């Protein structure tokens, strides 16, 4: 280290080292991998000398250039400036048969440990390597390392991978892959912060999930089949992510997914009423155009949980919006002995309100179409506050009268059908109530007869 120019007649050791580091961009890929392993083995010295940083920059620069031009490495020095690779090492032998794959470098970089992984990914992001490629590498790294890692090492690997994935663009991290590592992470004692990050990433794209993704087994020590608390947290995080307003298309996709999930978990005899209600009410009513699927799930739940009290049944029925039940579903409800009488009356009253609204709209439309005048942009509101466009633009009755009359007749016919159906349901409801009252009297008089 005391060698100087006056002693050696040549550049001293420090100058020779600096010159060697400047030429690192001309090293082969295999030489870079050897240097990377040596830097890892002597981390403090390599980090302090700057060799580690230069080695990482050189590796990630080549990855960035390779991803732009070609998914495969080259053994030629004339491909493009400073990007030369070698197939001399055992780890790169496999690349000869997989040059067409974009992940040709994944296997080579398995030599780095968790602490160096953070620096490597940071350098990749700095060098603008595609986030989708980084995401795939991190999933590959976690899966590969878990084969030989000890339990405490798995926790560290999982936490590091999750933290790094969270730093990438959300669209570059596949939802399916996130659910995969979630199932693995549930069996590990990872930190709460890492688990929250993982759930937030999943929640941001839960509209892309499938029913199978959501069917995560419940934690050990619980009797229920599936982890419903997890699903509620994911949906709440999804709604929170879109504080400025979740797009309607995404909201309805999540609602359809939740309807499938609720129907799947409803038969679980160990699912508590509070858990079921949390699932059923986690989304706003506006997410669903129809509550028929929800009604069938509630019916299934009450069928399996026959021992529920009247109060518990009424609480569960809060998940239903009776105005968004079809006439067929409401008819089924009116004959369903699983539901309390109070709930059946609420459903019938709601259907009656809808019926009156249709009649009123029909009458208003009839009044407008019978008028000899022309109207422009007439809009009325029903009692629910919804706008009903009765007419827009100038009306030429001589040409449109036949079509309008046909539409009006169709609406009036539907109203008539609904009136008949409503009267029928009310009659059936009255019979059901009388039957229940009679049954109640008989049950109270039975002890006296037996005595």
Tab-separated table of C-alpha atoms in Angstrom:
chain	number	residue	atom	x	y	z
A	1	UNK	CA	0.000	0.000	0.000
A	2	UNK	CA	3.090	2.267	0.332
A	3	UNK	CA	4.028	1.666	-3.304
A	4	UNK	CA	4.449	4.936	-5.189
A	5	UNK	CA	5.410	5.975	-8.691
A	6	UNK	CA	8.974	6.794	-7.580
A	7	UNK	CA	9.467	3.255	-6.241
A	8	UNK	CA	7.811	1.134	-8.909
A	9	UNK	CA	8.278	3.348	-11.917
A	10	UNK	CA	4.653	2.572	-12.775
A	11	UNK	CA	1.248	3.635	-11.488
A	12	UNK	CA	0.739	2.783	-7.856
A	13	UNK	CA	-1.733	0.183	-6.636
A	14	UNK	CA	-4.555	2.658	-5.986
A	15	UNK	CA	-4.284	4.079	-9.506
A	16	UNK	CA	-4.167	0.595	-11.008
A	17	UNK	CA	-7.270	-0.396	-9.028
A	18	UNK	CA	-9.144	2.715	-10.183
A	19	UNK	CA	-8.194	1.951	-13.769
A	20	UNK	CA	-9.421	-1.620	-13.372
A	21	UNK	CA	-12.740	-0.432	-11.971
A	22	UNK	CA	-13.162	1.964	-14.888
A	23	UNK	CA	-12.856	-0.980	-17.262
A	24	UNK	CA	-15.612	-2.944	-15.501
A	25	UNK	CA	-17.988	-2.111	-18.315
A	26	UNK	CA	-15.861	-4.326	-20.575
A	27	UNK	CA	-16.034	-7.368	-18.287
A	28	UNK	CA	-17.915	-10.442	-19.444
A	29	UNK	CA	-21.183	-11.412	-17.788
A	30	UNK	CA	-19.552	-14.375	-16.033
A	31	UNK	CA	-16.762	-12.104	-14.715
A	32	UNK	CA	-19.385	-9.770	-13.307
A	33	UNK	CA	-21.117	-12.684	-11.557
A	34	UNK	CA	-17.793	-13.770	-10.017
A	35	UNK	CA	-17.124	-10.213	-8.876
A	36	UNK	CA	-20.643	-9.971	-7.456
A	37	UNK	CA	-20.131	-13.106	-5.349
A	38	UNK	CA	-16.766	-11.849	-4.115
A	39	UNK	CA	-18.269	-8.475	-3.188
A	40	UNK	CA	-20.939	-10.288	-1.226
A	41	UNK	CA	-18.353	-12.369	0.651
A	42	UNK	CA	-16.403	-9.244	1.608
A	43	UNK	CA	-19.331	-6.868	1.828
A	44	UNK	CA	-17.870	-4.095	4.075
A	45	UNK	CA	-14.669	-3.686	2.038
A	46	UNK	CA	-16.416	-3.956	-1.324
A	47	UNK	CA	-19.053	-1.454	-0.291
A	48	UNK	CA	-16.528	1.039	1.087
A	49	UNK	CA	-14.238	0.807	-1.950
A	50	UNK	CA	-17.082	1.449	-4.391
A	51	UNK	CA	-16.519	-1.847	-6.191
A	52	UNK	CA	-19.949	-3.194	-5.156
A	53	UNK	CA	-21.806	-0.136	-6.430
A	54	UNK	CA	-19.979	-0.210	-9.763
A	55	UNK	CA	-20.583	-3.918	-10.141
A	56	UNK	CA	-24.311	-3.517	-9.462
A	57	UNK	CA	-24.583	-0.592	-11.858
A	58	UNK	CA	-22.834	-2.563	-14.571
A	59	UNK	CA	-25.095	-5.580	-14.108
A	60	UNK	CA	-28.331	-3.597	-14.089
A	61	UNK	CA	-27.233	-1.398	-17.005
A	62	UNK	CA	-26.744	-4.497	-19.112
A	63	UNK	CA	-30.117	-5.858	-18.032
A	64	UNK	CA	-31.787	-2.596	-18.984
A	65	UNK	CA	-30.117	-2.560	-22.411
A	66	UNK	CA	-30.799	-6.249	-22.978
A	67	UNK	CA	-34.492	-5.854	-22.131
A	68	UNK	CA	-34.756	-3.024	-24.652
A	69	UNK	CA	-32.996	-4.809	-27.508
A	70	UNK	CA	-33.242	-8.516	-26.896
A	71	UNK	CA	-34.436	-10.884	-24.174
A	72	UNK	CA	-31.309	-13.027	-24.599
A	73	UNK	CA	-27.614	-12.534	-23.769
A	74	UNK	CA	-24.909	-12.508	-26.412
A	75	UNK	CA	-21.434	-14.013	-26.408
A	76	UNK	CA	-20.244	-11.546	-29.008
A	77	UNK	CA	-18.372	-8.364	-28.115
A	78	UNK	CA	-19.752	-6.534	-31.137
A	79	UNK	CA	-23.470	-6.720	-30.332
A	80	UNK	CA	-23.701	-3.347	-28.650
A	81	UNK	CA	-21.346	-1.113	-26.720
A	82	UNK	CA	-20.173	-2.454	-23.411
A	83	UNK	CA	-22.708	-5.323	-23.309
A	84	UNK	CA	-20.837	-8.628	-23.477
A	85	UNK	CA	-21.868	-11.903	-21.919
A	86	UNK	CA	-20.167	-15.247	-21.482
A	87	UNK	CA	-21.456	-18.803	-21.292
A	88	UNK	CA	-18.358	-20.091	-19.513
A	89	UNK	CA	-19.933	-20.671	-16.083
A	90	UNK	CA	-22.214	-23.516	-15.136
A	91	UNK	CA	-25.073	-21.157	-14.296
A	92	UNK	CA	-25.040	-19.673	-17.784
A	93	UNK	CA	-24.948	-23.031	-19.587
A	94	UNK	CA	-28.716	-23.223	-19.235
A	95	UNK	CA	-29.041	-19.909	-21.058
A	96	UNK	CA	-27.964	-21.505	-24.336
A	97	UNK	CA	-31.268	-23.337	-24.533
A	98	UNK	CA	-33.380	-20.445	-23.292
A	99	UNK	CA	-32.189	-17.368	-25.190
A	100	UNK	CA	-35.745	-16.656	-26.318
A	101	UNK	CA	-36.940	-16.127	-22.738
A	102	UNK	CA	-36.971	-12.698	-21.170
A	103	UNK	CA	-36.007	-14.117	-17.764
A	104	UNK	CA	-32.636	-15.552	-18.854
A	105	UNK	CA	-30.843	-13.741	-16.006
A	106	UNK	CA	-33.059	-14.894	-13.128
A	107	UNK	CA	-31.071	-18.008	-12.307
A	108	UNK	CA	-27.705	-16.219	-12.276
A	109	UNK	CA	-28.850	-13.611	-9.776
A	110	UNK	CA	-29.922	-16.253	-7.258
A	111	UNK	CA	-26.355	-16.035	-5.927
A	112	UNK	CA	-27.147	-12.781	-4.131
A	113	UNK	CA	-28.471	-12.829	-0.560
A	114	UNK	CA	-31.393	-10.834	0.845
A	115	UNK	CA	-29.316	-7.812	1.913
A	116	UNK	CA	-27.781	-7.508	-1.556
A	117	UNK	CA	-31.184	-8.079	-3.192
A	118	UNK	CA	-32.421	-4.738	-1.875
A	119	UNK	CA	-29.452	-2.915	-3.417
A	120	UNK	CA	-29.810	-4.843	-6.677
A	121	UNK	CA	-33.499	-3.997	-7.123
A	122	UNK	CA	-32.817	-0.373	-6.180
A	123	UNK	CA	-30.182	-0.234	-8.911
A	124	UNK	CA	-32.591	-1.881	-11.377
A	125	UNK	CA	-35.214	0.768	-10.708
A	126	UNK	CA	-32.578	3.482	-11.072
A	127	UNK	CA	-31.450	2.036	-14.420
A	128	UNK	CA	-35.110	1.867	-15.535
A	129	UNK	CA	-35.320	-1.901	-15.907
A	130	UNK	CA	-38.954	-2.768	-16.678
A	131	UNK	CA	-40.950	-3.142	-13.454
A	132	UNK	CA	-42.780	-6.168	-14.846
A	133	UNK	CA	-39.428	-7.958	-15.281
A	134	UNK	CA	-38.349	-7.009	-11.737
A	135	UNK	CA	-41.670	-8.277	-10.390
A	136	UNK	CA	-41.268	-11.659	-12.104
A	137	UNK	CA	-37.706	-11.945	-10.811
A	138	UNK	CA	-38.781	-11.265	-7.222
A	139	UNK	CA	-41.465	-13.975	-7.362
A	140	UNK	CA	-38.896	-16.366	-8.870
A	141	UNK	CA	-36.336	-15.414	-6.204
A	142	UNK	CA	-38.768	-16.030	-3.326
A	143	UNK	CA	-39.901	-19.397	-4.660
A	144	UNK	CA	-36.364	-20.592	-5.435
A	145	UNK	CA	-34.824	-19.493	-2.141
A	146	UNK	CA	-37.577	-21.124	-0.078
A	147	UNK	CA	-36.449	-24.609	-1.168
A	148	UNK	CA	-33.333	-24.493	1.028
A	149	UNK	CA	-34.107	-21.708	3.519
A	150	UNK	CA	-34.691	-22.214	7.220
A	151	UNK	CA	-37.892	-20.986	8.885
A	152	UNK	CA	-36.439	-17.680	10.164
A	153	UNK	CA	-34.749	-17.119	6.789
A	154	UNK	CA	-38.068	-17.563	5.006
A	155	UNK	CA	-39.594	-14.741	7.054
A	156	UNK	CA	-36.754	-12.406	6.114
A	157	UNK	CA	-36.954	-13.351	2.434
A	158	UNK	CA	-40.739	-12.916	2.344
A	159	UNK	CA	-40.683	-9.530	4.084
A	160	UNK	CA	-37.942	-8.266	1.756
A	161	UNK	CA	-39.711	-9.461	-1.390
A	162	UNK	CA	-43.046	-7.954	-0.295
A	163	UNK	CA	-41.409	-4.605	0.545
A	164	UNK	CA	-39.658	-4.520	-2.844
A	165	UNK	CA	-42.832	-5.460	-4.744
A	166	UNK	CA	-44.628	-2.645	-2.950
A	167	UNK	CA	-42.069	-0.181	-4.379
A	168	UNK	CA	-42.948	-1.150	-7.979
A	169	UNK	CA	-45.763	0.111	-10.180
A	170	UNK	CA	-48.984	-1.679	-9.050
A	171	UNK	CA	-49.891	-2.700	-12.599
A	172	UNK	CA	-46.596	-4.613	-12.924
A	173	UNK	CA	-47.393	-7.002	-10.057
A	174	UNK	CA	-49.906	-9.737	-11.073
A	175	UNK	CA	-52.850	-10.254	-8.723
A	176	UNK	CA	-52.677	-14.051	-9.054
A	177	UNK	CA	-49.009	-14.109	-7.996
A	178	UNK	CA	-49.761	-11.888	-4.990
A	179	UNK	CA	-52.422	-14.321	-3.785
A	180	UNK	CA	-49.840	-17.081	-4.188
A	181	UNK	CA	-47.334	-15.495	-1.825
A	182	UNK	CA	-50.164	-14.443	0.494
A	183	UNK	CA	-51.026	-18.096	1.107
A	184	UNK	CA	-47.357	-18.779	1.856
A	185	UNK	CA	-47.025	-15.684	4.062
A	186	UNK	CA	-50.032	-16.719	6.174
A	187	UNK	CA	-48.010	-19.659	7.439
A	188	UNK	CA	-45.098	-17.427	8.440
A	189	UNK	CA	-44.712	-14.957	11.251
A	190	UNK	CA	-43.989	-11.985	8.997
A	191	UNK	CA	-44.225	-8.435	10.299
A	192	UNK	CA	-47.563	-6.655	10.404
A	193	UNK	CA	-46.197	-3.896	8.167
A	194	UNK	CA	-45.230	-6.352	5.407
A	195	UNK	CA	-48.579	-8.106	5.637
A	196	UNK	CA	-50.427	-4.790	5.361
A	197	UNK	CA	-48.408	-3.891	2.257
A	198	UNK	CA	-49.244	-7.260	0.712
A	199	UNK	CA	-52.961	-6.833	1.388
A	200	UNK	CA	-52.950	-3.281	0.007
A	201	UNK	CA	-51.329	-4.491	-3.231
A	202	UNK	CA	-53.958	-7.221	-3.591
A	203	UNK	CA	-56.818	-4.862	-2.723
A	204	UNK	CA	-55.814	-2.372	-5.421
A	205	UNK	CA	-56.588	-4.977	-8.093
A	206	UNK	CA	-59.090	-7.256	-6.388
A	207	UNK	CA	-61.466	-6.707	-9.322
A	208	UNK	CA	-59.072	-8.981	-11.263
A	209	UNK	CA	-59.257	-11.778	-8.684
A	210	UNK	CA	-61.198	-15.027	-9.037
A	211	UNK	CA	-63.328	-16.945	-6.550
A	212	UNK	CA	-60.532	-19.484	-6.044
A	213	UNK	CA	-58.163	-16.644	-5.103
A	214	UNK	CA	-60.490	-15.515	-2.311
A	215	UNK	CA	-61.052	-18.968	-0.845
A	216	UNK	CA	-58.168	-18.689	1.608
A	217	UNK	CA	-58.407	-21.192	4.490
A	218	UNK	CA	-59.103	-19.726	7.916
A	219	UNK	CA	-56.230	-19.364	10.401
A	220	UNK	CA	-55.425	-22.214	12.731
A	221	UNK	CA	-57.513	-22.245	15.880
A	222	UNK	CA	-60.738	-21.138	14.156
A	223	UNK	CA	-63.593	-23.456	13.185
A	224	UNK	CA	-64.817	-21.655	10.074
A	225	UNK	CA	-63.659	-22.939	6.704
A	226	UNK	CA	-62.447	-19.704	5.117
A	227	UNK	CA	-60.747	-16.509	6.249
A	228	UNK	CA	-63.680	-14.125	5.820
A	229	UNK	CA	-61.949	-11.418	7.867
A	230	UNK	CA	-59.229	-11.251	5.219
A	231	UNK	CA	-61.760	-10.784	2.406
A	232	UNK	CA	-63.550	-8.000	4.301
A	233	UNK	CA	-60.214	-6.226	4.850
A	234	UNK	CA	-59.328	-6.539	1.163
A	235	UNK	CA	-62.644	-5.077	-0.015
A	236	UNK	CA	-62.462	-2.226	2.500
A	237	UNK	CA	-58.926	-1.439	1.340
A	238	UNK	CA	-60.146	-1.527	-2.276
A	239	UNK	CA	-62.865	1.028	-1.484
A	240	UNK	CA	-60.406	3.160	0.486
A	241	UNK	CA	-57.917	3.168	-2.407
A	242	UNK	CA	-60.592	4.783	-4.563
A	243	UNK	CA	-61.474	7.565	-2.148
A	244	UNK	CA	-62.088	9.873	-5.107
A	245	UNK	CA	-64.559	7.345	-6.480
A	246	UNK	CA	-64.141	3.753	-7.625
A	247	UNK	CA	-64.949	3.302	-11.341
A	248	UNK	CA	-68.392	1.744	-11.758
A	249	UNK	CA	-67.093	-1.109	-13.916
A	250	UNK	CA	-64.588	-2.163	-11.252
A	251	UNK	CA	-67.131	-1.783	-8.445
A	252	UNK	CA	-69.640	-4.044	-10.176
A	253	UNK	CA	-66.957	-6.665	-10.920
A	254	UNK	CA	-66.076	-6.761	-7.227
A	255	UNK	CA	-69.784	-7.010	-6.339
A	256	UNK	CA	-70.219	-9.996	-8.675
A	257	UNK	CA	-67.135	-11.613	-7.165
A	258	UNK	CA	-68.433	-11.035	-3.627
A	259	UNK	CA	-71.827	-12.528	-4.516
A	260	UNK	CA	-70.030	-15.707	-5.617
A	261	UNK	CA	-67.897	-15.722	-2.481
A	262	UNK	CA	-70.820	-15.157	-0.092
A	263	UNK	CA	-72.807	-17.954	-1.759
A	264	UNK	CA	-69.762	-20.221	-1.340
A	265	UNK	CA	-69.236	-19.536	2.373
A	266	UNK	CA	-72.924	-19.295	3.385
A	267	UNK	CA	-73.315	-23.073	3.961
A	268	UNK	CA	-70.438	-23.078	6.470
A	269	UNK	CA	-72.124	-24.096	9.749
A	270	UNK	CA	-69.386	-22.377	11.770
A	271	UNK	CA	-69.714	-18.991	10.058
A	272	UNK	CA	-70.999	-16.550	12.681
A	273	UNK	CA	-73.889	-14.179	11.834
A	274	UNK	CA	-71.690	-11.127	12.445
A	275	UNK	CA	-69.086	-12.443	9.960
A	276	UNK	CA	-71.738	-13.177	7.341
A	277	UNK	CA	-73.295	-9.732	7.774
A	278	UNK	CA	-69.856	-8.066	7.494
A	279	UNK	CA	-69.337	-9.778	4.130
A	280	UNK	CA	-72.826	-8.943	2.889
A	281	UNK	CA	-72.675	-5.239	3.790
A	282	UNK	CA	-69.032	-4.378	3.012
A	283	UNK	CA	-70.030	-2.946	-0.387
A	284	UNK	CA	-72.493	-0.058	-0.867
A	285	UNK	CA	-75.938	-0.805	-2.336
A	286	UNK	CA	-74.960	1.072	-5.510
A	287	UNK	CA	-72.485	-1.702	-6.383
A	288	UNK	CA	-75.355	-4.099	-7.196
A	289	UNK	CA	-78.121	-3.668	-9.765
A	290	UNK	CA	-79.925	-6.701	-8.372
A	291	UNK	CA	-79.991	-8.282	-4.926
A	292	UNK	CA	-81.357	-11.642	-6.090
A	293	UNK	CA	-77.990	-13.391	-5.594
A	294	UNK	CA	-77.678	-11.876	-2.136
A	295	UNK	CA	-81.195	-13.025	-1.272
A	296	UNK	CA	-80.390	-16.613	-2.241
A	297	UNK	CA	-77.179	-16.473	-0.154
A	298	UNK	CA	-79.114	-15.164	2.867
A	299	UNK	CA	-81.749	-17.863	2.343
A	300	UNK	CA	-79.035	-20.521	2.219
A	301	UNK	CA	-77.390	-19.169	5.370
A	302	UNK	CA	-80.681	-19.197	7.301
A	303	UNK	CA	-81.425	-22.711	6.052
A	304	UNK	CA	-78.111	-24.020	7.407
A	305	UNK	CA	-78.270	-21.947	10.615
A	306	UNK	CA	-81.788	-22.920	11.623
A	307	UNK	CA	-81.130	-22.072	15.261
A	308	UNK	CA	-80.832	-18.318	14.679
A	309	UNK	CA	-83.060	-16.114	16.805
A	310	UNK	CA	-85.642	-13.788	15.282
A	311	UNK	CA	-83.463	-10.795	16.139
A	312	UNK	CA	-80.408	-12.325	14.442
A	313	UNK	CA	-82.411	-13.079	11.309
A	314	UNK	CA	-83.688	-9.494	11.136
A	315	UNK	CA	-80.109	-8.184	11.479
A	316	UNK	CA	-78.903	-10.422	8.645
A	317	UNK	CA	-81.733	-9.241	6.416
A	318	UNK	CA	-80.299	-5.724	6.626
A	319	UNK	CA	-77.990	-6.846	3.849
A	320	UNK	CA	-80.954	-6.928	1.432
A	321	UNK	CA	-82.257	-4.026	-0.600
A	322	UNK	CA	-85.875	-5.050	-1.235
A	323	UNK	CA	-86.350	-2.468	-3.971
A	324	UNK	CA	-83.647	-4.258	-5.985
A	325	UNK	CA	-85.264	-7.681	-5.670
A	326	UNK	CA	-86.986	-9.045	-8.744
A	327	UNK	CA	-90.697	-9.860	-8.548
A	328	UNK	CA	-89.826	-13.561	-8.695
A	329	UNK	CA	-87.383	-13.281	-5.773
A	330	UNK	CA	-89.900	-11.281	-3.764
A	331	UNK	CA	-92.574	-13.898	-4.441
A	332	UNK	CA	-90.207	-16.619	-3.238
A	333	UNK	CA	-89.444	-14.580	-0.113
A	334	UNK	CA	-93.163	-14.183	0.668
A	335	UNK	CA	-93.502	-17.973	0.821
A	336	UNK	CA	-90.211	-18.575	2.639
A	337	UNK	CA	-90.659	-19.785	6.198
A	338	UNK	CA	-86.975	-19.103	6.967
A	339	UNK	CA	-87.644	-15.357	7.001
A	340	UNK	CA	-89.405	-13.463	9.821
A	341	UNK	CA	-92.890	-12.093	9.138
A	342	UNK	CA	-91.620	-8.544	9.656
A	343	UNK	CA	-89.101	-8.965	6.850
A	344	UNK	CA	-91.700	-10.405	4.481
A	345	UNK	CA	-93.967	-7.393	5.072
A	346	UNK	CA	-91.076	-4.990	4.414
A	347	UNK	CA	-90.325	-6.733	1.122
A	348	UNK	CA	-93.974	-6.605	0.032
A	349	UNK	CA	-94.286	-2.931	0.968
A	350	UNK	CA	-91.174	-2.199	-1.060
A	351	UNK	CA	-92.617	-4.004	-4.101
A	352	UNK	CA	-95.854	-2.068	-3.679
A	353	UNK	CA	-93.894	1.192	-3.690
A	354	UNK	CA	-92.178	0.163	-6.924
A	355	UNK	CA	-95.534	-0.718	-8.407
A	356	UNK	CA	-97.031	2.677	-7.547
A	357	UNK	CA	-93.985	4.390	-9.043
A	358	UNK	CA	-94.446	2.480	-12.302
A	359	UNK	CA	-98.130	3.350	-12.386
A	360	UNK	CA	-97.367	7.032	-11.815
A	361	UNK	CA	-94.701	7.046	-14.537
A	362	UNK	CA	-97.086	5.263	-16.872
A	363	UNK	CA	-99.788	7.855	-16.199
A	364	UNK	CA	-97.382	10.742	-16.757
A	365	UNK	CA	-96.169	9.224	-19.996
A	366	UNK	CA	-99.739	8.732	-21.136
A	367	UNK	CA	-100.508	12.374	-20.439
A	368	UNK	CA	-97.529	13.552	-22.471
A	369	UNK	CA	-98.134	11.265	-25.433
A	370	UNK	CA	-101.812	12.244	-25.623
A	371	UNK	CA	-100.938	15.933	-25.847
A	372	UNK	CA	-101.049	17.443	-29.353
A	373	UNK	CA	-98.134	19.738	-28.494
A	374	UNK	CA	-94.437	19.227	-29.080
A	375	UNK	CA	-92.104	19.059	-26.086
A	376	UNK	CA	-88.359	19.373	-25.683
A	377	UNK	CA	-86.296	17.954	-22.802
A	378	UNK	CA	-89.149	17.156	-20.376
A	379	UNK	CA	-87.824	15.360	-17.273
A	380	UNK	CA	-89.722	14.140	-14.208
A	381	UNK	CA	-88.483	12.643	-10.939
A	382	UNK	CA	-90.055	9.786	-9.042
A	383	UNK	CA	-90.225	9.682	-5.222
A	384	UNK	CA	-86.857	7.903	-5.071
A	385	UNK	CA	-85.278	10.926	-6.703
A	386	UNK	CA	-84.360	9.117	-9.928
A	387	UNK	CA	-84.743	11.070	-13.150
A	388	UNK	CA	-87.054	9.606	-15.765
A	389	UNK	CA	-86.701	11.101	-19.224
A	390	UNK	CA	-90.218	11.225	-20.600
A	391	UNK	CA	-89.341	12.961	-23.816
A	392	UNK	CA	-86.300	14.634	-25.345
A	393	UNK	CA	-86.320	16.558	-28.596
A	394	UNK	CA	-89.125	17.665	-30.867
A	395	UNK	CA	-91.801	15.019	-31.284
A	396	UNK	CA	-93.455	14.395	-34.590
A	397	UNK	CA	-96.629	12.531	-33.608
A	398	UNK	CA	-97.436	11.783	-37.211
A	399	UNK	CA	-94.384	9.531	-37.534
A	400	UNK	CA	-93.697	8.376	-33.943
A	401	UNK	CA	-97.207	7.913	-32.630
A	402	UNK	CA	-97.472	4.208	-33.438
A	403	UNK	CA	-94.140	3.387	-31.816
A	404	UNK	CA	-94.911	5.411	-28.681
A	405	UNK	CA	-98.331	3.847	-28.286
A	406	UNK	CA	-96.791	0.367	-28.548
A	407	UNK	CA	-94.271	1.218	-25.854
A	408	UNK	CA	-96.986	2.634	-23.617
A	409	UNK	CA	-99.152	-0.457	-24.044
A	410	UNK	CA	-96.192	-2.659	-23.140
A	411	UNK	CA	-95.564	-0.641	-19.976
A	412	UNK	CA	-99.220	-0.702	-18.980
A	413	UNK	CA	-99.310	-4.464	-19.541
A	414	UNK	CA	-96.302	-4.921	-17.266
A	415	UNK	CA	-97.929	-2.732	-14.597
A	416	UNK	CA	-101.063	-4.876	-14.752
A	417	UNK	CA	-99.002	-8.031	-14.291
A	418	UNK	CA	-97.222	-6.518	-11.301
A	419	UNK	CA	-100.549	-5.487	-9.754
A	420	UNK	CA	-101.832	-9.070	-10.023
A	421	UNK	CA	-98.591	-10.461	-8.616
A	422	UNK	CA	-98.616	-8.019	-5.710
A	423	UNK	CA	-102.230	-8.879	-4.804
A	424	UNK	CA	-101.403	-12.571	-4.993
A	425	UNK	CA	-98.389	-12.186	-2.715
A	426	UNK	CA	-100.386	-10.152	-0.218
A	427	UNK	CA	-103.059	-12.879	-0.136
A	428	UNK	CA	-100.425	-15.551	0.366
A	429	UNK	CA	-98.768	-13.476	3.061
A	430	UNK	CA	-102.053	-13.115	4.908
A	431	UNK	CA	-102.511	-16.903	4.795
A	432	UNK	CA	-98.968	-17.434	6.087
A	433	UNK	CA	-99.520	-15.011	8.959
A	434	UNK	CA	-102.864	-16.618	9.881
A	435	UNK	CA	-101.218	-20.039	9.749
A	436	UNK	CA	-98.397	-18.891	12.046
A	437	UNK	CA	-100.819	-17.330	14.509
A	438	UNK	CA	-102.978	-20.476	14.530
A	439	UNK	CA	-99.904	-22.631	15.006
A	440	UNK	CA	-98.798	-20.436	17.894
A	441	UNK	CA	-102.207	-20.808	19.619
A	442	UNK	CA	-102.147	-24.572	19.188
A	443	UNK	CA	-98.638	-24.824	20.631
A	444	UNK	CA	-99.718	-22.828	23.706
A	445	UNK	CA	-102.840	-24.963	24.277
A	446	UNK	CA	-101.030	-28.278	23.772
A	447	UNK	CA	-99.769	-28.639	27.382
A	448	UNK	CA	-103.289	-28.272	28.755
A	449	UNK	CA	-104.575	-31.003	26.450
A	450	UNK	CA	-101.719	-33.325	27.406
A	451	UNK	CA	-102.311	-32.726	31.129
